XYZ file of N, CA and C in Angstrom:
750
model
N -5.955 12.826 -6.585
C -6.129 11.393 -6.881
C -4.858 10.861 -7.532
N -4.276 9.669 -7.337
C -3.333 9.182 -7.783
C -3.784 7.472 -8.266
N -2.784 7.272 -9.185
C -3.119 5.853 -9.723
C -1.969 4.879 -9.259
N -2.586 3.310 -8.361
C -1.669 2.604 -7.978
C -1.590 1.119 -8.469
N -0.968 0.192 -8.519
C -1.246 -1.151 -9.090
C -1.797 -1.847 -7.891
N -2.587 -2.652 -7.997
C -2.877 -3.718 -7.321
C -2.157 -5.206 -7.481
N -2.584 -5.332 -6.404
C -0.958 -6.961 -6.629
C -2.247 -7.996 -6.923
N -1.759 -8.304 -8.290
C -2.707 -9.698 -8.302
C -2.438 -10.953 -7.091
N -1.277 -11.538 -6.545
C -0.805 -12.352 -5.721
C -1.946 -12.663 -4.578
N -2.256 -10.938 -3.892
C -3.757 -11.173 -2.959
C -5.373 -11.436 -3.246
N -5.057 -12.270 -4.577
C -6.686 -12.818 -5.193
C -6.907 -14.089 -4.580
N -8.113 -14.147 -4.613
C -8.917 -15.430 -4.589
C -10.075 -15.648 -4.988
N -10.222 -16.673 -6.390
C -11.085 -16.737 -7.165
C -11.235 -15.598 -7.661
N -10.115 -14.634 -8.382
C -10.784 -13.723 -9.300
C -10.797 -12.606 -8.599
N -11.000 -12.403 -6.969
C -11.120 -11.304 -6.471
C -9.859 -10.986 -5.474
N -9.700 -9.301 -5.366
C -8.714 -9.494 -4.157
C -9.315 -9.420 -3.296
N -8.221 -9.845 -2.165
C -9.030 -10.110 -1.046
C -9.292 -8.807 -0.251
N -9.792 -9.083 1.128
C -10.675 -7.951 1.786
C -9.385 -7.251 2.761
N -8.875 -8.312 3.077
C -7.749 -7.628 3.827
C -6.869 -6.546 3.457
N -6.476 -7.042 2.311
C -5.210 -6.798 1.319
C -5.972 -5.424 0.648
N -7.319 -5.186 0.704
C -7.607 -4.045 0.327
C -7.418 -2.648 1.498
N -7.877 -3.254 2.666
C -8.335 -2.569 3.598
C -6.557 -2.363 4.106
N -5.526 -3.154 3.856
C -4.153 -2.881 3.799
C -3.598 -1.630 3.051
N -4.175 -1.663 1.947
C -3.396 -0.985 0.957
C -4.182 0.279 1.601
N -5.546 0.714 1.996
C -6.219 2.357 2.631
C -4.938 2.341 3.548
N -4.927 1.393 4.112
C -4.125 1.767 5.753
C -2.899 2.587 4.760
N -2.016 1.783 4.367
C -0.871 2.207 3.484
C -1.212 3.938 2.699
N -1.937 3.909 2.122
C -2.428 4.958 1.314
C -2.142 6.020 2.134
N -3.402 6.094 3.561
C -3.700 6.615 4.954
C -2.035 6.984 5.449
N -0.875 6.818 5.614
C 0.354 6.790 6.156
C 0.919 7.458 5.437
N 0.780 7.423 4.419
C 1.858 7.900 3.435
C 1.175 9.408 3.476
N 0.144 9.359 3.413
C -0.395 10.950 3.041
C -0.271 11.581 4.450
N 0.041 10.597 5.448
C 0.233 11.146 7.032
C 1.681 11.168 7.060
N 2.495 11.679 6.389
C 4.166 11.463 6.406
C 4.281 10.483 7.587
N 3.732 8.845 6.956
C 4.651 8.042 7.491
C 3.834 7.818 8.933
N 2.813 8.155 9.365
C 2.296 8.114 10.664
C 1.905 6.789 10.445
N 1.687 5.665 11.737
C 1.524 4.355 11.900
C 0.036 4.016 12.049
N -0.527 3.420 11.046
C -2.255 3.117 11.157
C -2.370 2.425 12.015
N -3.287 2.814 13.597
C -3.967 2.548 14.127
C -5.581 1.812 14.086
N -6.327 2.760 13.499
C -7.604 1.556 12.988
C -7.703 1.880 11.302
N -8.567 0.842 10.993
C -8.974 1.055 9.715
C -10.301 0.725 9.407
N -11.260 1.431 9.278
C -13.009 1.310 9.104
C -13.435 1.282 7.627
N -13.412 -0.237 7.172
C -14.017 0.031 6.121
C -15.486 -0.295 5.327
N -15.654 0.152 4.383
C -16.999 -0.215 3.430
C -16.371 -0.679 1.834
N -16.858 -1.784 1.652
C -16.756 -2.697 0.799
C -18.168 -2.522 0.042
N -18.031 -1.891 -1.592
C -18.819 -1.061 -2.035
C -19.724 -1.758 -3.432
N -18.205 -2.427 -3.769
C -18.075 -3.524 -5.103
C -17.184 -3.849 -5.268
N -16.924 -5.257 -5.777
C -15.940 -6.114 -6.215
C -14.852 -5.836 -6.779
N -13.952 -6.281 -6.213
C -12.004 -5.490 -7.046
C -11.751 -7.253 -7.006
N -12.053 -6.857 -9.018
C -11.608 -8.207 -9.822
C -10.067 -8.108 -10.291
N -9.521 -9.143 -9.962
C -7.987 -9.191 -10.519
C -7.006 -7.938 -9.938
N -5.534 -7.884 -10.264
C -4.881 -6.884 -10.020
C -4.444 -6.018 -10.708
N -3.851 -4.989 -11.068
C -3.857 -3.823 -12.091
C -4.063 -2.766 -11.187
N -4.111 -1.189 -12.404
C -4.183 -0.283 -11.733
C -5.635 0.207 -11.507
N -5.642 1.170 -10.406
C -6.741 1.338 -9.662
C -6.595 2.712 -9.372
N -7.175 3.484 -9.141
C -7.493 5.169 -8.365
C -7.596 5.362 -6.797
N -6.563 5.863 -6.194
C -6.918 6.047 -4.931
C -7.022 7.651 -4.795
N -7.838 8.029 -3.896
C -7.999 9.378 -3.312
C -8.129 9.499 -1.983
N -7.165 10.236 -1.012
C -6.730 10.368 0.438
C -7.490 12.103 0.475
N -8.403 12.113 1.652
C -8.459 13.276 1.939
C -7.997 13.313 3.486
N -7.314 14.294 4.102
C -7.164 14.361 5.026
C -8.213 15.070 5.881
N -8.456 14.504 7.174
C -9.867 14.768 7.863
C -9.140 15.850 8.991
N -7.948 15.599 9.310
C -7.494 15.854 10.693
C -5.843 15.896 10.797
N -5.312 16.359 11.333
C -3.917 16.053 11.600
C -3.452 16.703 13.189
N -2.271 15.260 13.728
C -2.096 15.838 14.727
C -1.191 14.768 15.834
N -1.069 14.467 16.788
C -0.492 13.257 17.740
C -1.733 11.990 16.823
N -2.726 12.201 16.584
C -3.994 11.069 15.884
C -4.304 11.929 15.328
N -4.313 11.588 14.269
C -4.362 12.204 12.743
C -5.252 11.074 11.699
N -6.567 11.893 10.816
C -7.695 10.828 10.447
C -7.484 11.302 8.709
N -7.835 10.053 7.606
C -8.004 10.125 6.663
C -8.777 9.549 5.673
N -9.559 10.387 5.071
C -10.475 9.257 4.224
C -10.086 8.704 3.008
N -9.711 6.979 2.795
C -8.992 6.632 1.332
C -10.895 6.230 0.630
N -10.697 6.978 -0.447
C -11.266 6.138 -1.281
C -10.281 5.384 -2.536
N -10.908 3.983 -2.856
C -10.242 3.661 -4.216
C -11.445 2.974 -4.913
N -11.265 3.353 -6.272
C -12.108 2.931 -7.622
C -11.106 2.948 -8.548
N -11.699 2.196 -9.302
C -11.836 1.537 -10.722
C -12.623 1.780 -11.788
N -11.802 2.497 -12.914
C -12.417 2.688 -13.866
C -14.223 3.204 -13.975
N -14.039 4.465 -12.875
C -15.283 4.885 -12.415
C -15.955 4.654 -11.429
N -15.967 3.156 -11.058
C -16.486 2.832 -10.192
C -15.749 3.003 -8.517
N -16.834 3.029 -7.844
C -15.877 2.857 -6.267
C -16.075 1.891 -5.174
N -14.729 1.249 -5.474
C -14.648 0.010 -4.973
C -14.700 -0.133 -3.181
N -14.437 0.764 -2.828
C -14.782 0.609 -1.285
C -13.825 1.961 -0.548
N -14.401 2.415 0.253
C -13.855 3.378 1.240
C -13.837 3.295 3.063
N -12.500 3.675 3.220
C -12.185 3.579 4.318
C -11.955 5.177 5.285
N -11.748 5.314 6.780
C -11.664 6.127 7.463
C -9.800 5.275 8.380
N -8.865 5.900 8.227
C -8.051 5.408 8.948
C -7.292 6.669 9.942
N -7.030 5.850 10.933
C -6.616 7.230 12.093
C -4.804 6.565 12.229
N -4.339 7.026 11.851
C -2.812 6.450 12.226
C -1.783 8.154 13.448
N -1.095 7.653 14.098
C -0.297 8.419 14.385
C 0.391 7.518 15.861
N 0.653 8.277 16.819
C 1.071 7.615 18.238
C 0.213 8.112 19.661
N -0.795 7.409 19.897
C -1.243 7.685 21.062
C -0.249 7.959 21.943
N -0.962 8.944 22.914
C -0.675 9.335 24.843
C 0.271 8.124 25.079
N 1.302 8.271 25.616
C 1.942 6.777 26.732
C 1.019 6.644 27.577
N 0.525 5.973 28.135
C 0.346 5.097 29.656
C 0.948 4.169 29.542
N 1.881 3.689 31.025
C 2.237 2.670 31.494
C 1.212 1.584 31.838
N 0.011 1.752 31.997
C -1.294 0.950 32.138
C -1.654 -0.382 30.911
N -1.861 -1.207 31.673
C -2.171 -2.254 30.482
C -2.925 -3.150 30.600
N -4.108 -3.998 30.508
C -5.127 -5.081 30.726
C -4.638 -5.517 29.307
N -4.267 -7.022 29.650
C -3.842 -7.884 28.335
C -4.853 -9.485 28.846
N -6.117 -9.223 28.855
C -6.923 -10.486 28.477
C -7.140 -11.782 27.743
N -6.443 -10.934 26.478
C -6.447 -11.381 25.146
C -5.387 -12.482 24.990
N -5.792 -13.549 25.404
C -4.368 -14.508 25.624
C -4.060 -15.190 24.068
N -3.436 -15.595 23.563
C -3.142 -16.366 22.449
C -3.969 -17.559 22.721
N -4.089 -18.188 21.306
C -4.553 -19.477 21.426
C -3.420 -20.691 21.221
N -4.051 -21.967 22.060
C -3.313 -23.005 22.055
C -3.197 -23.729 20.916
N -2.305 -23.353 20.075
C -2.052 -23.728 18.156
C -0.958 -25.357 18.505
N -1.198 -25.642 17.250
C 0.069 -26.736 17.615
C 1.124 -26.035 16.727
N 2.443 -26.832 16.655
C 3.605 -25.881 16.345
C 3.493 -25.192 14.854
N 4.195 -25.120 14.203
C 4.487 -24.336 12.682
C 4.863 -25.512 11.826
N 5.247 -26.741 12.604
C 5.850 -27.686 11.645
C 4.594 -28.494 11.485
N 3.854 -29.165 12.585
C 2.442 -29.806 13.054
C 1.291 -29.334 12.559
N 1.023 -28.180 12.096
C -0.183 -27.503 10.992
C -0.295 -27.672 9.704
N -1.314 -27.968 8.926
C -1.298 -27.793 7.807
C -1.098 -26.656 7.014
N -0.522 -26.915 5.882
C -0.129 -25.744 5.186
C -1.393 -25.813 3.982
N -2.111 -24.674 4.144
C -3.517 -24.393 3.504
C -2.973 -24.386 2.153
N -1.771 -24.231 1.579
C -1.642 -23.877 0.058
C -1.603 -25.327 -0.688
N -1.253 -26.377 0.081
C -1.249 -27.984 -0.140
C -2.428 -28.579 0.078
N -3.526 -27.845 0.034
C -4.347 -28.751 0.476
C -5.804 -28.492 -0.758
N -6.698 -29.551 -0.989
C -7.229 -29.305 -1.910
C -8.067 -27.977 -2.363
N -8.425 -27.373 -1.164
C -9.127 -26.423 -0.921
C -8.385 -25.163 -2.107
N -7.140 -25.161 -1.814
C -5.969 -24.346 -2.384
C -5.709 -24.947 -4.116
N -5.965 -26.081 -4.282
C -6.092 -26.460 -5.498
C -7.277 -26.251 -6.663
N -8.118 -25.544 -6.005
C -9.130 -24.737 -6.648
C -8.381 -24.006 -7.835
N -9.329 -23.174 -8.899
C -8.691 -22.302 -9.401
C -8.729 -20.968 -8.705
N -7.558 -19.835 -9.122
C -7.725 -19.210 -8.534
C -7.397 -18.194 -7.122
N -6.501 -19.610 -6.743
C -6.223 -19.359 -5.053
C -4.519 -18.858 -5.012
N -4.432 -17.751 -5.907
C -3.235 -17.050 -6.397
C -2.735 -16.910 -4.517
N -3.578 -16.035 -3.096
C -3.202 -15.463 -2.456
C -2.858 -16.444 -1.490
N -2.677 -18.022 -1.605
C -2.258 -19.219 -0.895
C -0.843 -19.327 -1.107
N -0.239 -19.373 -2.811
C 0.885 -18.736 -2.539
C 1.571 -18.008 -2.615
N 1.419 -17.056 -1.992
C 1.751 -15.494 -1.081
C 2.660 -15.826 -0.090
N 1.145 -15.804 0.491
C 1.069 -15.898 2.155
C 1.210 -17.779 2.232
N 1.849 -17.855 3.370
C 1.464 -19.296 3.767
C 0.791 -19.877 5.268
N -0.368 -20.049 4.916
C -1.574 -20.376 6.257
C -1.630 -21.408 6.701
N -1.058 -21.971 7.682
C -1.301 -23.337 8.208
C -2.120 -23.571 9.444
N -3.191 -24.068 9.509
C -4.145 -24.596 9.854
C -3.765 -25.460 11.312
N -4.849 -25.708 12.166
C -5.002 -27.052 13.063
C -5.053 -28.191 12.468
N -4.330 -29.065 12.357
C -4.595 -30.244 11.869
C -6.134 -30.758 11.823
N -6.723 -30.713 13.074
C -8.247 -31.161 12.827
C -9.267 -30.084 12.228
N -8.548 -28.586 12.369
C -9.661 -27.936 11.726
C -9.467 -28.210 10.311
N -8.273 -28.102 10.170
C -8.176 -28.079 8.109
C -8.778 -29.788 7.553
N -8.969 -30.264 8.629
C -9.867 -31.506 7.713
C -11.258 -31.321 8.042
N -11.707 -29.943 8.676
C -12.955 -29.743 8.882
C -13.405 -29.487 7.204
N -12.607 -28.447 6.949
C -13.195 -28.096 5.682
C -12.412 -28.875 4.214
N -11.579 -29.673 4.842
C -11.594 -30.751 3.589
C -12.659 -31.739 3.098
N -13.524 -31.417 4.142
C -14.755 -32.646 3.801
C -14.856 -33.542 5.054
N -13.877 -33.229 6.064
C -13.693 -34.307 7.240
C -15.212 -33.732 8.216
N -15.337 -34.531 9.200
C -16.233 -33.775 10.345
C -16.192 -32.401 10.116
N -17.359 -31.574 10.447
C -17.514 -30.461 11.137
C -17.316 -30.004 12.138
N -16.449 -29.057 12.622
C -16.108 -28.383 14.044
C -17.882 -28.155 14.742
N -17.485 -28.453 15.935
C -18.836 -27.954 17.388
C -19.170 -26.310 16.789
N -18.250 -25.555 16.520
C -18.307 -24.367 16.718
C -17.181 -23.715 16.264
N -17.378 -22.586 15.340
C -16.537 -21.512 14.235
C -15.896 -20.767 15.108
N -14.859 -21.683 15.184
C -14.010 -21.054 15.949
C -12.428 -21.548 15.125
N -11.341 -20.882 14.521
C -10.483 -21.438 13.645
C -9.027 -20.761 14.167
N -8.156 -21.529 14.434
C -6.715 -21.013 14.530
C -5.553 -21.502 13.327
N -4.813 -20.705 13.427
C -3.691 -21.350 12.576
C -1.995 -19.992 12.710
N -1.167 -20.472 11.945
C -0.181 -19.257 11.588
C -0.347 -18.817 9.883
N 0.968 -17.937 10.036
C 0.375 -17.180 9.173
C 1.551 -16.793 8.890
N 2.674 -15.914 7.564
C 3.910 -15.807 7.060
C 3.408 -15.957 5.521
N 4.782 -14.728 5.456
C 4.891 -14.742 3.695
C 5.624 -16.003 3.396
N 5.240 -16.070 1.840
C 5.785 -17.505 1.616
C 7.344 -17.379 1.257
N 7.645 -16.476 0.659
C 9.219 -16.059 0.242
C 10.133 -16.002 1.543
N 9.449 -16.145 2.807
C 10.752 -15.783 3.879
C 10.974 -14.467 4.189
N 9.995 -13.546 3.640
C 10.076 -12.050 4.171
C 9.581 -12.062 5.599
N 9.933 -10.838 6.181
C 9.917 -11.041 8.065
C 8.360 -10.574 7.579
N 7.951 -10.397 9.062
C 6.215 -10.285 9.021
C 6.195 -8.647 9.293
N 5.195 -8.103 8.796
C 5.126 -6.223 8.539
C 3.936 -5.451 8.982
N 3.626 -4.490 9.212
C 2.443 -4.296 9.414
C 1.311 -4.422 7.816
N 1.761 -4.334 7.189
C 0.943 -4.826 6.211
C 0.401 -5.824 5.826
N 1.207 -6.698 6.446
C 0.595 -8.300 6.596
C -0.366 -8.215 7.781
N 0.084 -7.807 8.890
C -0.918 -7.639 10.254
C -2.226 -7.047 9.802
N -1.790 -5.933 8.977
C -3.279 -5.101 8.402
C -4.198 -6.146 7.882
N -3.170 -7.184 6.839
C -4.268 -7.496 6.126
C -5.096 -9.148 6.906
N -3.775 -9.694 7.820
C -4.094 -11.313 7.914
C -5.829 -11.451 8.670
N -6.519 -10.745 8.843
C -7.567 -10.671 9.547
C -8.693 -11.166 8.834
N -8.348 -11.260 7.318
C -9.227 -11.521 6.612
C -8.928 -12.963 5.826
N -7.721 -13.751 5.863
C -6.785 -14.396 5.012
C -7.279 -16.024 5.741
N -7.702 -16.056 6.642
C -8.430 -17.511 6.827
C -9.645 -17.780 5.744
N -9.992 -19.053 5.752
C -11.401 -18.991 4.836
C -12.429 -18.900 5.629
N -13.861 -18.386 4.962
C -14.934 -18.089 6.120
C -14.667 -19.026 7.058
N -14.967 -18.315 8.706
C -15.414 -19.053 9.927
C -16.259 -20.291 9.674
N -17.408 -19.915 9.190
C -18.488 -20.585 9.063
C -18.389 -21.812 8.100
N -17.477 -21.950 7.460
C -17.358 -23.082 6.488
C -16.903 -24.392 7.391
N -16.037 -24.344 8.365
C -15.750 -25.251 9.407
C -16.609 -25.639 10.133
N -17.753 -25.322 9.979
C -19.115 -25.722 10.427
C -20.157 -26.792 9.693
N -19.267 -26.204 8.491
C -19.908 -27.082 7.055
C -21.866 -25.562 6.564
N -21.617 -24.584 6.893
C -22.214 -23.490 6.274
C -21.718 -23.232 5.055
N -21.948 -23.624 3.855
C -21.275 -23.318 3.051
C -21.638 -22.088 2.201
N -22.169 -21.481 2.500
C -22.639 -19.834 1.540
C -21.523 -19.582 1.402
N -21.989 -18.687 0.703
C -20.557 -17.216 0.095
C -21.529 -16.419 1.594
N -19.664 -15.699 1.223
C -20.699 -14.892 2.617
C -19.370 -13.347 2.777
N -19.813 -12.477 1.940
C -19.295 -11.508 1.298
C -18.672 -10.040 2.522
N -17.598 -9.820 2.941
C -18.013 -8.954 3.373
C -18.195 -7.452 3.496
N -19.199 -6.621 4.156
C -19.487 -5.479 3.653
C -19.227 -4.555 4.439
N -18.442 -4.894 5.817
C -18.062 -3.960 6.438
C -16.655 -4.613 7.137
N -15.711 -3.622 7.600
C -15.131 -4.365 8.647
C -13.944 -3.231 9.375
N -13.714 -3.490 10.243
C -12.933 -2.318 11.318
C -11.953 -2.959 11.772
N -10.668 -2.839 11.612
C -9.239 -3.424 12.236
C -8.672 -2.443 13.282
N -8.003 -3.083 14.467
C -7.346 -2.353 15.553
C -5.872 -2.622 15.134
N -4.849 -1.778 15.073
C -3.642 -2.127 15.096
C -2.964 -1.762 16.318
N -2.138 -2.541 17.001
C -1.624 -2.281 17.931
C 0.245 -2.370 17.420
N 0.583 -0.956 18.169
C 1.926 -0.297 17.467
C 2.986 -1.282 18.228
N 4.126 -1.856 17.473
C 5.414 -2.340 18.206
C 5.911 -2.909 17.285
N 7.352 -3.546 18.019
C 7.815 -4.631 17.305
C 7.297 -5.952 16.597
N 7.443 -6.394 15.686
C 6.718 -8.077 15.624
C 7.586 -9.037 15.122
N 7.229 -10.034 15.946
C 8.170 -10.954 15.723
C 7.216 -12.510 15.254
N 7.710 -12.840 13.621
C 7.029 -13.488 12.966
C 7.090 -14.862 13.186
N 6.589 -16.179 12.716
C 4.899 -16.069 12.168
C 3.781 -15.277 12.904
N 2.960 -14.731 12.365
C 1.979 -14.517 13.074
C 1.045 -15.366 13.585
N 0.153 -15.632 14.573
C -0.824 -16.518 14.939
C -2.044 -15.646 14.784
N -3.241 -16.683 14.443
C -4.582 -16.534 13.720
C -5.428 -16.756 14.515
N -6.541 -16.089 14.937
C -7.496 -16.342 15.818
C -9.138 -16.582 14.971
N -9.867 -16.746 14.510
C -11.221 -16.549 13.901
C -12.068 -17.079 14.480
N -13.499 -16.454 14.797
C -14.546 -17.159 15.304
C -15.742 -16.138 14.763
N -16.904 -17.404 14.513
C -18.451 -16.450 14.344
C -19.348 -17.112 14.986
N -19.935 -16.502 15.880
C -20.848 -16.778 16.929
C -22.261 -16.646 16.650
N -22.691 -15.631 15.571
C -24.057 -15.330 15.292
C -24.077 -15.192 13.755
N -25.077 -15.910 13.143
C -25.464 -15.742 11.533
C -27.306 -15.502 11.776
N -27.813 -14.755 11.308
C -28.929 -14.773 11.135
C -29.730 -13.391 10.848
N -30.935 -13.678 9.775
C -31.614 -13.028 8.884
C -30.497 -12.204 7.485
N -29.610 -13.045 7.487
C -28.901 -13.385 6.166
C -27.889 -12.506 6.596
N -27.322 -11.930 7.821
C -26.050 -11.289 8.277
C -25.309 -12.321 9.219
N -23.803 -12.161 9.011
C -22.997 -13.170 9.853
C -22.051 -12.132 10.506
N -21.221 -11.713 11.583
C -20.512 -11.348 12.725
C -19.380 -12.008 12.996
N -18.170 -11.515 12.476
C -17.469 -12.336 12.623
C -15.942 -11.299 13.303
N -15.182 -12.403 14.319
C -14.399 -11.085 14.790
C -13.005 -12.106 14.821
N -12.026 -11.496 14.117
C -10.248 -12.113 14.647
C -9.371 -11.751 15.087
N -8.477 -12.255 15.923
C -7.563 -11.720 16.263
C -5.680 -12.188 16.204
N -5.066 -11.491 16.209
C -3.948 -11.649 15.418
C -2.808 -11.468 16.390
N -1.948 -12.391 17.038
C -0.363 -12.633 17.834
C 0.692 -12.399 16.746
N 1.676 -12.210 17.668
C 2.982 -12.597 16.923
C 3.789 -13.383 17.727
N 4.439 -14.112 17.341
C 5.562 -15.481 17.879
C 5.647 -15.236 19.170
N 5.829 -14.015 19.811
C 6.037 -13.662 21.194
C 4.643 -13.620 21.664
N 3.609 -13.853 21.353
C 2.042 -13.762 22.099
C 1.458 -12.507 22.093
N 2.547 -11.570 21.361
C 2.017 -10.128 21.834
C 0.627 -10.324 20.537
N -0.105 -9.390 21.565
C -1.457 -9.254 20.446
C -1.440 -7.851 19.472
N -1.191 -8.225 18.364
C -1.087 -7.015 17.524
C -2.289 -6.753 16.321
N -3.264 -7.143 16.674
C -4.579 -6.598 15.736
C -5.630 -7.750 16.042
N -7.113 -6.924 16.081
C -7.954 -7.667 16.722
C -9.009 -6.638 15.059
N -9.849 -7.766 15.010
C -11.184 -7.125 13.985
C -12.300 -7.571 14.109
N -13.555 -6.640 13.385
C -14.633 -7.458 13.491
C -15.151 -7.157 12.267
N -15.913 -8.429 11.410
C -16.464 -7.787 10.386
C -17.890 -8.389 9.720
N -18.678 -7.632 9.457
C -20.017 -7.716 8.773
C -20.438 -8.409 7.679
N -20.270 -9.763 7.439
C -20.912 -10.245 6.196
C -22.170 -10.622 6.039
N -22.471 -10.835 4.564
C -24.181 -11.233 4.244
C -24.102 -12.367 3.736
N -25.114 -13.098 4.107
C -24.638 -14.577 3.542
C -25.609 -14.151 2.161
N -24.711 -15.140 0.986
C -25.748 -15.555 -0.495
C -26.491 -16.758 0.234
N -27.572 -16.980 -0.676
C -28.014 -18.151 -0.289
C -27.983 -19.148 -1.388
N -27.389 -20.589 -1.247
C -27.076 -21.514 -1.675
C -27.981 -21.371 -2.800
């Protein structure tokens, strides 16, 4: 077991976020794989990781090999804050490829709103707005300013550190989670927590901003389904997720 800091910067309202956790297993997962490249990351979200500071991680290795598997747990002061299964290394080549997954039609980087300007971000709290900088569809980000409600939870935008750092896989790890709920653009307003979630990473170059995909299609008997997917400037698709939340009820 080793002890690591957590970056306060990836909070919101008090908590870090889900991504930025399920980032740091991936990270954890690599390092204990000398450096092998995380492929998926399966996690369980156990209890709440309030604020940033240090924390306990423990890597067991499951497997090693061309795909090589590891289990991170991390806790806090006894407790355990959530555990993951990550497989990193370099799949088989095939020249074979089905690319379905087209990007979405965003408007430019200059034409989006920038989520950290906007009231939503003026909350307390919203340390991980400026981080990262999320800019929105113009008509979706007045969905959840109070404007109309979107037909349907479906949300695009980009995505970039705010300092001008290039885009990393650690950002890819984490941006999957870094929109605000799907469902709020609907005008659903629960908390809506989540308790599971599984990221695909797909290995290459990336070339930044990233583009944001989010949509939730099904909420019901107090579980919501929600799956995103993640471009880079060139369209290539470099991480797709899906993840399990429970709604509170109002």
């Amino acid at each position: 077991m080793a002890q690591i800091e957590l970056d306060p910067r990836w909070t919101i309202t008090g908590h870090l976020n889900g991504g930025y956790l399920a980032a740091v297993c991936g990270q954890a997962a690599s390092e204990a794989l000398d450096g092998a490249t995380p492929l998926t990351i399966s996690t369980h979200y156990l209890a709440a990781a309030r604020g940033g500071g240090p924390a306990d991680v423990e890597v067991d290795v499951l497997r090693r090999g061309r795909l090589s598997t590891a289990r991170v747990r991390l806790s806090r002061e006894g407790t355990l804050l959530l555990e993951s299964l990550v497989t990193a290394g370099t799949p088989a080549p095939d020249l074979r490829s089905l690319e379905h997954a087209e990007a979405p039609i965003v408007p430019g980087w200059d034409d989006c709103v920038d989520s950290g300007a906007s009231e939503f971000a003026a909350q307390p709290g919203m340390d991980v707005l400026r981080h990262v900088e999320l800019r929105l569809d113009p008509a979706q980000g007045q969905a959840i300013a109070g404007g109309p409600a979107l037909e349907r939870a479906v949300v695009h935008g980009h995505i970039a550190y705010r300092d001008g750092s290039p885009a990393d896989t650690f950002l890819v790890a984490a941006a999957w989670d870094l929109l605000p709920p799907t469902p709020w653009f609907v005008h659903f307003w629960n908390q809506l927590p989540t308790v599971a979630a599984q990221v695909v990473l797909y290995p290459g170059e990336l070339v930044g901003p990233l583009v944001l995909e989010a949509r939730c299609e099904t909420i019901r008997d107090g579980i919501a389904d929600e799956t995103a997917r993640i471009w880079d400037a060139n369209g290539q698709l470099v991480a797709s997720s899906r993840q399990t939340a429970v709604v509170i009820p109002a």
